């Protein structure tokens, strides 16, 4: 059992102190071809919805196990739970 730091709910990776994973996710997002990438405004809108979601914990969606910053970056991707976005 792990004691100490509580998971940061409502946080994306960098805000949760997960800089190592955050860098990897940003690198993966950068590799998505522009034609498949979500527009900047839509991307921010999706992440704001995730920040308010009860299933977000330390940047991970508990409904699908994805890092939301990566999942939201593909324009054809959808929220796995009742299509919040
Ligand atoms: S992808 Fe959907 S279910 Fe997952 S954290 Fe974001 S809003 Fe919530």
mmCIF file with all atom_site columns, C-alpha atoms and ligand atoms in Angstrom:
data_model
loop_
_atom_site.group_PDB
_atom_site.id
_atom_site.type_symbol
_atom_site.label_atom_id
_atom_site.label_alt_id
_atom_site.label_comp_id
_atom_site.label_asym_id
_atom_site.label_entity_id
_atom_site.label_seq_id
_atom_site.pdbx_PDB_ins_code
_atom_site.Cartn_x
_atom_site.Cartn_y
_atom_site.Cartn_z
_atom_site.occupancy
_atom_site.B_iso_or_equiv
_atom_site.pdbx_formal_charge
_atom_site.auth_seq_id
_atom_site.auth_comp_id
_atom_site.auth_asym_id
_atom_site.auth_atom_id
_atom_site.pdbx_PDB_model_num
ATOM   1  C  CA  . UNK A 1 1  ? 0.000   0.000  0.000   1.00 0.00 ? 1  UNK A CA  1
ATOM   2  C  CA  . UNK A 1 2  ? 1.253   3.471  -0.864  1.00 0.00 ? 2  UNK A CA  1
ATOM   3  C  CA  . UNK A 1 3  ? 0.993   6.159  1.787   1.00 0.00 ? 3  UNK A CA  1
ATOM   4  C  CA  . UNK A 1 4  ? 1.556   9.872  1.403   1.00 0.00 ? 4  UNK A CA  1
ATOM   5  C  CA  . UNK A 1 5  ? 0.596   11.905 -1.620  1.00 0.00 ? 5  UNK A CA  1
ATOM   6  C  CA  . UNK A 1 6  ? -3.080  11.815 -2.595  1.00 0.00 ? 6  UNK A CA  1
ATOM   7  C  CA  . UNK A 1 7  ? -3.870  11.626 -6.304  1.00 0.00 ? 7  UNK A CA  1
ATOM   8  C  CA  . UNK A 1 8  ? -4.691  14.968 -7.836  1.00 0.00 ? 8  UNK A CA  1
ATOM   9  C  CA  . UNK A 1 9  ? -8.192  14.863 -9.222  1.00 0.00 ? 9  UNK A CA  1
ATOM   10 C  CA  . UNK A 1 10 ? -9.168  17.545 -11.751 1.00 0.00 ? 10 UNK A CA  1
ATOM   11 C  CA  . UNK A 1 11 ? -5.501  17.855 -12.749 1.00 0.00 ? 11 UNK A CA  1
ATOM   12 C  CA  . UNK A 1 12 ? -3.828  17.288 -16.054 1.00 0.00 ? 12 UNK A CA  1
ATOM   13 C  CA  . UNK A 1 13 ? -0.417  15.609 -16.030 1.00 0.00 ? 13 UNK A CA  1
ATOM   14 C  CA  . UNK A 1 14 ? 1.875   18.602 -15.529 1.00 0.00 ? 14 UNK A CA  1
ATOM   15 C  CA  . UNK A 1 15 ? -0.365  20.111 -12.859 1.00 0.00 ? 15 UNK A CA  1
ATOM   16 C  CA  . UNK A 1 16 ? -0.310  16.747 -11.060 1.00 0.00 ? 16 UNK A CA  1
ATOM   17 C  CA  . UNK A 1 17 ? 3.495   16.843 -10.934 1.00 0.00 ? 17 UNK A CA  1
ATOM   18 C  CA  . UNK A 1 18 ? 3.857   14.105 -13.565 1.00 0.00 ? 18 UNK A CA  1
ATOM   19 C  CA  . UNK A 1 19 ? 6.378   16.013 -15.704 1.00 0.00 ? 19 UNK A CA  1
ATOM   20 C  CA  . UNK A 1 20 ? 8.041   12.821 -16.945 1.00 0.00 ? 20 UNK A CA  1
ATOM   21 C  CA  . UNK A 1 21 ? 4.822   11.422 -18.370 1.00 0.00 ? 21 UNK A CA  1
ATOM   22 C  CA  . UNK A 1 22 ? 3.688   14.882 -19.490 1.00 0.00 ? 22 UNK A CA  1
ATOM   23 C  CA  . UNK A 1 23 ? 6.770   15.236 -21.703 1.00 0.00 ? 23 UNK A CA  1
ATOM   24 C  CA  . UNK A 1 24 ? 6.129   11.828 -23.300 1.00 0.00 ? 24 UNK A CA  1
ATOM   25 C  CA  . UNK A 1 25 ? 2.485   12.665 -23.921 1.00 0.00 ? 25 UNK A CA  1
ATOM   26 C  CA  . UNK A 1 26 ? 3.403   16.032 -25.454 1.00 0.00 ? 26 UNK A CA  1
ATOM   27 C  CA  . UNK A 1 27 ? 5.898   14.283 -27.729 1.00 0.00 ? 27 UNK A CA  1
ATOM   28 C  CA  . UNK A 1 28 ? 3.197   11.800 -28.787 1.00 0.00 ? 28 UNK A CA  1
ATOM   29 C  CA  . UNK A 1 29 ? 0.766   14.671 -29.463 1.00 0.00 ? 29 UNK A CA  1
ATOM   30 C  CA  . UNK A 1 30 ? 3.409   16.417 -31.590 1.00 0.00 ? 30 UNK A CA  1
ATOM   31 C  CA  . UNK A 1 31 ? 3.712   13.295 -33.755 1.00 0.00 ? 31 UNK A CA  1
ATOM   32 C  CA  . UNK A 1 32 ? 0.016   13.340 -34.702 1.00 0.00 ? 32 UNK A CA  1
ATOM   33 C  CA  . UNK A 1 33 ? -0.258  14.609 -38.287 1.00 0.00 ? 33 UNK A CA  1
ATOM   34 C  CA  . UNK A 1 34 ? -1.926  18.030 -38.520 1.00 0.00 ? 34 UNK A CA  1
ATOM   35 C  CA  . UNK A 1 35 ? -4.714  16.544 -40.630 1.00 0.00 ? 35 UNK A CA  1
ATOM   36 C  CA  . UNK A 1 36 ? -5.656  14.256 -37.712 1.00 0.00 ? 36 UNK A CA  1
ATOM   37 C  CA  . UNK A 1 37 ? -5.079  16.713 -34.892 1.00 0.00 ? 37 UNK A CA  1
ATOM   38 C  CA  . UNK A 1 38 ? -7.841  18.473 -32.958 1.00 0.00 ? 38 UNK A CA  1
ATOM   39 C  CA  . UNK A 1 39 ? -7.929  22.247 -33.442 1.00 0.00 ? 39 UNK A CA  1
ATOM   40 C  CA  . UNK A 1 40 ? -6.454  24.294 -30.603 1.00 0.00 ? 40 UNK A CA  1
ATOM   41 C  CA  . UNK A 1 41 ? -9.767  25.763 -29.365 1.00 0.00 ? 41 UNK A CA  1
ATOM   42 C  CA  . UNK A 1 42 ? -11.543 22.393 -29.495 1.00 0.00 ? 42 UNK A CA  1
ATOM   43 C  CA  . UNK A 1 43 ? -8.582  20.767 -27.699 1.00 0.00 ? 43 UNK A CA  1
ATOM   44 C  CA  . UNK A 1 44 ? -8.739  23.276 -24.831 1.00 0.00 ? 44 UNK A CA  1
ATOM   45 C  CA  . UNK A 1 45 ? -12.527 22.874 -24.647 1.00 0.00 ? 45 UNK A CA  1
ATOM   46 C  CA  . UNK A 1 46 ? -12.180 19.095 -24.344 1.00 0.00 ? 46 UNK A CA  1
ATOM   47 C  CA  . UNK A 1 47 ? -9.554  19.385 -21.607 1.00 0.00 ? 47 UNK A CA  1
ATOM   48 C  CA  . UNK A 1 48 ? -11.718 21.839 -19.651 1.00 0.00 ? 48 UNK A CA  1
ATOM   49 C  CA  . UNK A 1 49 ? -14.554 19.292 -19.745 1.00 0.00 ? 49 UNK A CA  1
ATOM   50 C  CA  . UNK A 1 50 ? -12.144 16.602 -18.503 1.00 0.00 ? 50 UNK A CA  1
ATOM   51 C  CA  . UNK A 1 51 ? -10.972 18.890 -15.672 1.00 0.00 ? 51 UNK A CA  1
ATOM   52 C  CA  . UNK A 1 52 ? -14.572 19.059 -14.433 1.00 0.00 ? 52 UNK A CA  1
ATOM   53 C  CA  . UNK A 1 53 ? -15.137 15.332 -14.829 1.00 0.00 ? 53 UNK A CA  1
ATOM   54 C  CA  . UNK A 1 54 ? -15.430 12.959 -11.886 1.00 0.00 ? 54 UNK A CA  1
ATOM   55 C  CA  . UNK A 1 55 ? -13.442 10.325 -13.793 1.00 0.00 ? 55 UNK A CA  1
ATOM   56 C  CA  . UNK A 1 56 ? -10.237 12.369 -14.177 1.00 0.00 ? 56 UNK A CA  1
ATOM   57 C  CA  . UNK A 1 57 ? -7.362  11.463 -11.856 1.00 0.00 ? 57 UNK A CA  1
ATOM   58 C  CA  . UNK A 1 58 ? -3.814  12.732 -12.405 1.00 0.00 ? 58 UNK A CA  1
ATOM   59 C  CA  . UNK A 1 59 ? -4.442  13.311 -16.098 1.00 0.00 ? 59 UNK A CA  1
ATOM   60 C  CA  . UNK A 1 60 ? -5.862  9.829  -16.626 1.00 0.00 ? 60 UNK A CA  1
ATOM   61 C  CA  . UNK A 1 61 ? -9.431  9.034  -17.593 1.00 0.00 ? 61 UNK A CA  1
ATOM   62 C  CA  . UNK A 1 62 ? -10.698 6.281  -15.320 1.00 0.00 ? 62 UNK A CA  1
ATOM   63 C  CA  . UNK A 1 63 ? -13.294 5.262  -17.933 1.00 0.00 ? 63 UNK A CA  1
ATOM   64 C  CA  . UNK A 1 64 ? -10.756 4.244  -20.563 1.00 0.00 ? 64 UNK A CA  1
ATOM   65 C  CA  . UNK A 1 65 ? -7.319  4.453  -18.923 1.00 0.00 ? 65 UNK A CA  1
ATOM   66 C  CA  . UNK A 1 66 ? -6.064  6.999  -21.454 1.00 0.00 ? 66 UNK A CA  1
ATOM   67 C  CA  . UNK A 1 67 ? -4.113  10.155 -20.757 1.00 0.00 ? 67 UNK A CA  1
ATOM   68 C  CA  . UNK A 1 68 ? -6.778  12.695 -21.688 1.00 0.00 ? 68 UNK A CA  1
ATOM   69 C  CA  . UNK A 1 69 ? -4.238  15.135 -23.162 1.00 0.00 ? 69 UNK A CA  1
ATOM   70 C  CA  . UNK A 1 70 ? -3.401  12.487 -25.759 1.00 0.00 ? 70 UNK A CA  1
ATOM   71 C  CA  . UNK A 1 71 ? -6.907  11.154 -26.297 1.00 0.00 ? 71 UNK A CA  1
ATOM   72 C  CA  . UNK A 1 72 ? -8.319  14.658 -26.815 1.00 0.00 ? 72 UNK A CA  1
ATOM   73 C  CA  . UNK A 1 73 ? -5.614  15.533 -29.349 1.00 0.00 ? 73 UNK A CA  1
ATOM   74 C  CA  . UNK A 1 74 ? -7.056  13.365 -32.142 1.00 0.00 ? 74 UNK A CA  1
ATOM   75 C  CA  . UNK A 1 75 ? -9.991  15.044 -33.784 1.00 0.00 ? 75 UNK A CA  1
ATOM   76 C  CA  . UNK A 1 76 ? -11.819 11.770 -34.459 1.00 0.00 ? 76 UNK A CA  1
ATOM   77 C  CA  . UNK A 1 77 ? -11.444 10.668 -30.826 1.00 0.00 ? 77 UNK A CA  1
ATOM   78 C  CA  . UNK A 1 78 ? -14.376 10.809 -28.430 1.00 0.00 ? 78 UNK A CA  1
ATOM   79 C  CA  . UNK A 1 79 ? -14.882 10.829 -24.687 1.00 0.00 ? 79 UNK A CA  1
ATOM   80 C  CA  . UNK A 1 80 ? -15.666 7.221  -23.709 1.00 0.00 ? 80 UNK A CA  1
ATOM   81 C  CA  . UNK A 1 81 ? -18.341 8.190  -21.209 1.00 0.00 ? 81 UNK A CA  1
ATOM   82 C  CA  . UNK A 1 82 ? -21.668 9.474  -22.486 1.00 0.00 ? 82 UNK A CA  1
ATOM   83 C  CA  . UNK A 1 83 ? -19.739 11.468 -25.074 1.00 0.00 ? 83 UNK A CA  1
ATOM   84 C  CA  . UNK A 1 84 ? -19.005 14.487 -22.921 1.00 0.00 ? 84 UNK A CA  1
ATOM   85 C  CA  . UNK A 1 85 ? -17.009 15.693 -25.922 1.00 0.00 ? 85 UNK A CA  1
HETATM 86 S  S1  . LIG B 2 .  ? -12.526 11.588 -21.480 1.00 0.00 ? 1  LIG B S1  1
HETATM 87 FE FE1 . LIG B 2 .  ? -14.672 11.835 -20.776 1.00 0.00 ? 1  LIG B FE1 1
HETATM 88 S  S2  . LIG B 2 .  ? -14.919 10.382 -19.062 1.00 0.00 ? 1  LIG B S2  1
HETATM 89 FE FE2 . LIG B 2 .  ? -12.717 10.648 -19.431 1.00 0.00 ? 1  LIG B FE2 1
HETATM 90 S  S3  . LIG B 2 .  ? -12.074 12.270 -18.002 1.00 0.00 ? 1  LIG B S3  1
HETATM 91 FE FE3 . LIG B 2 .  ? -12.549 13.256 -19.974 1.00 0.00 ? 1  LIG B FE3 1
HETATM 92 S  S4  . LIG B 2 .  ? -14.713 13.867 -19.827 1.00 0.00 ? 1  LIG B S4  1
HETATM 93 FE FE4 . LIG B 2 .  ? -14.301 12.359 -18.215 1.00 0.00 ? 1  LIG B FE4 1
#
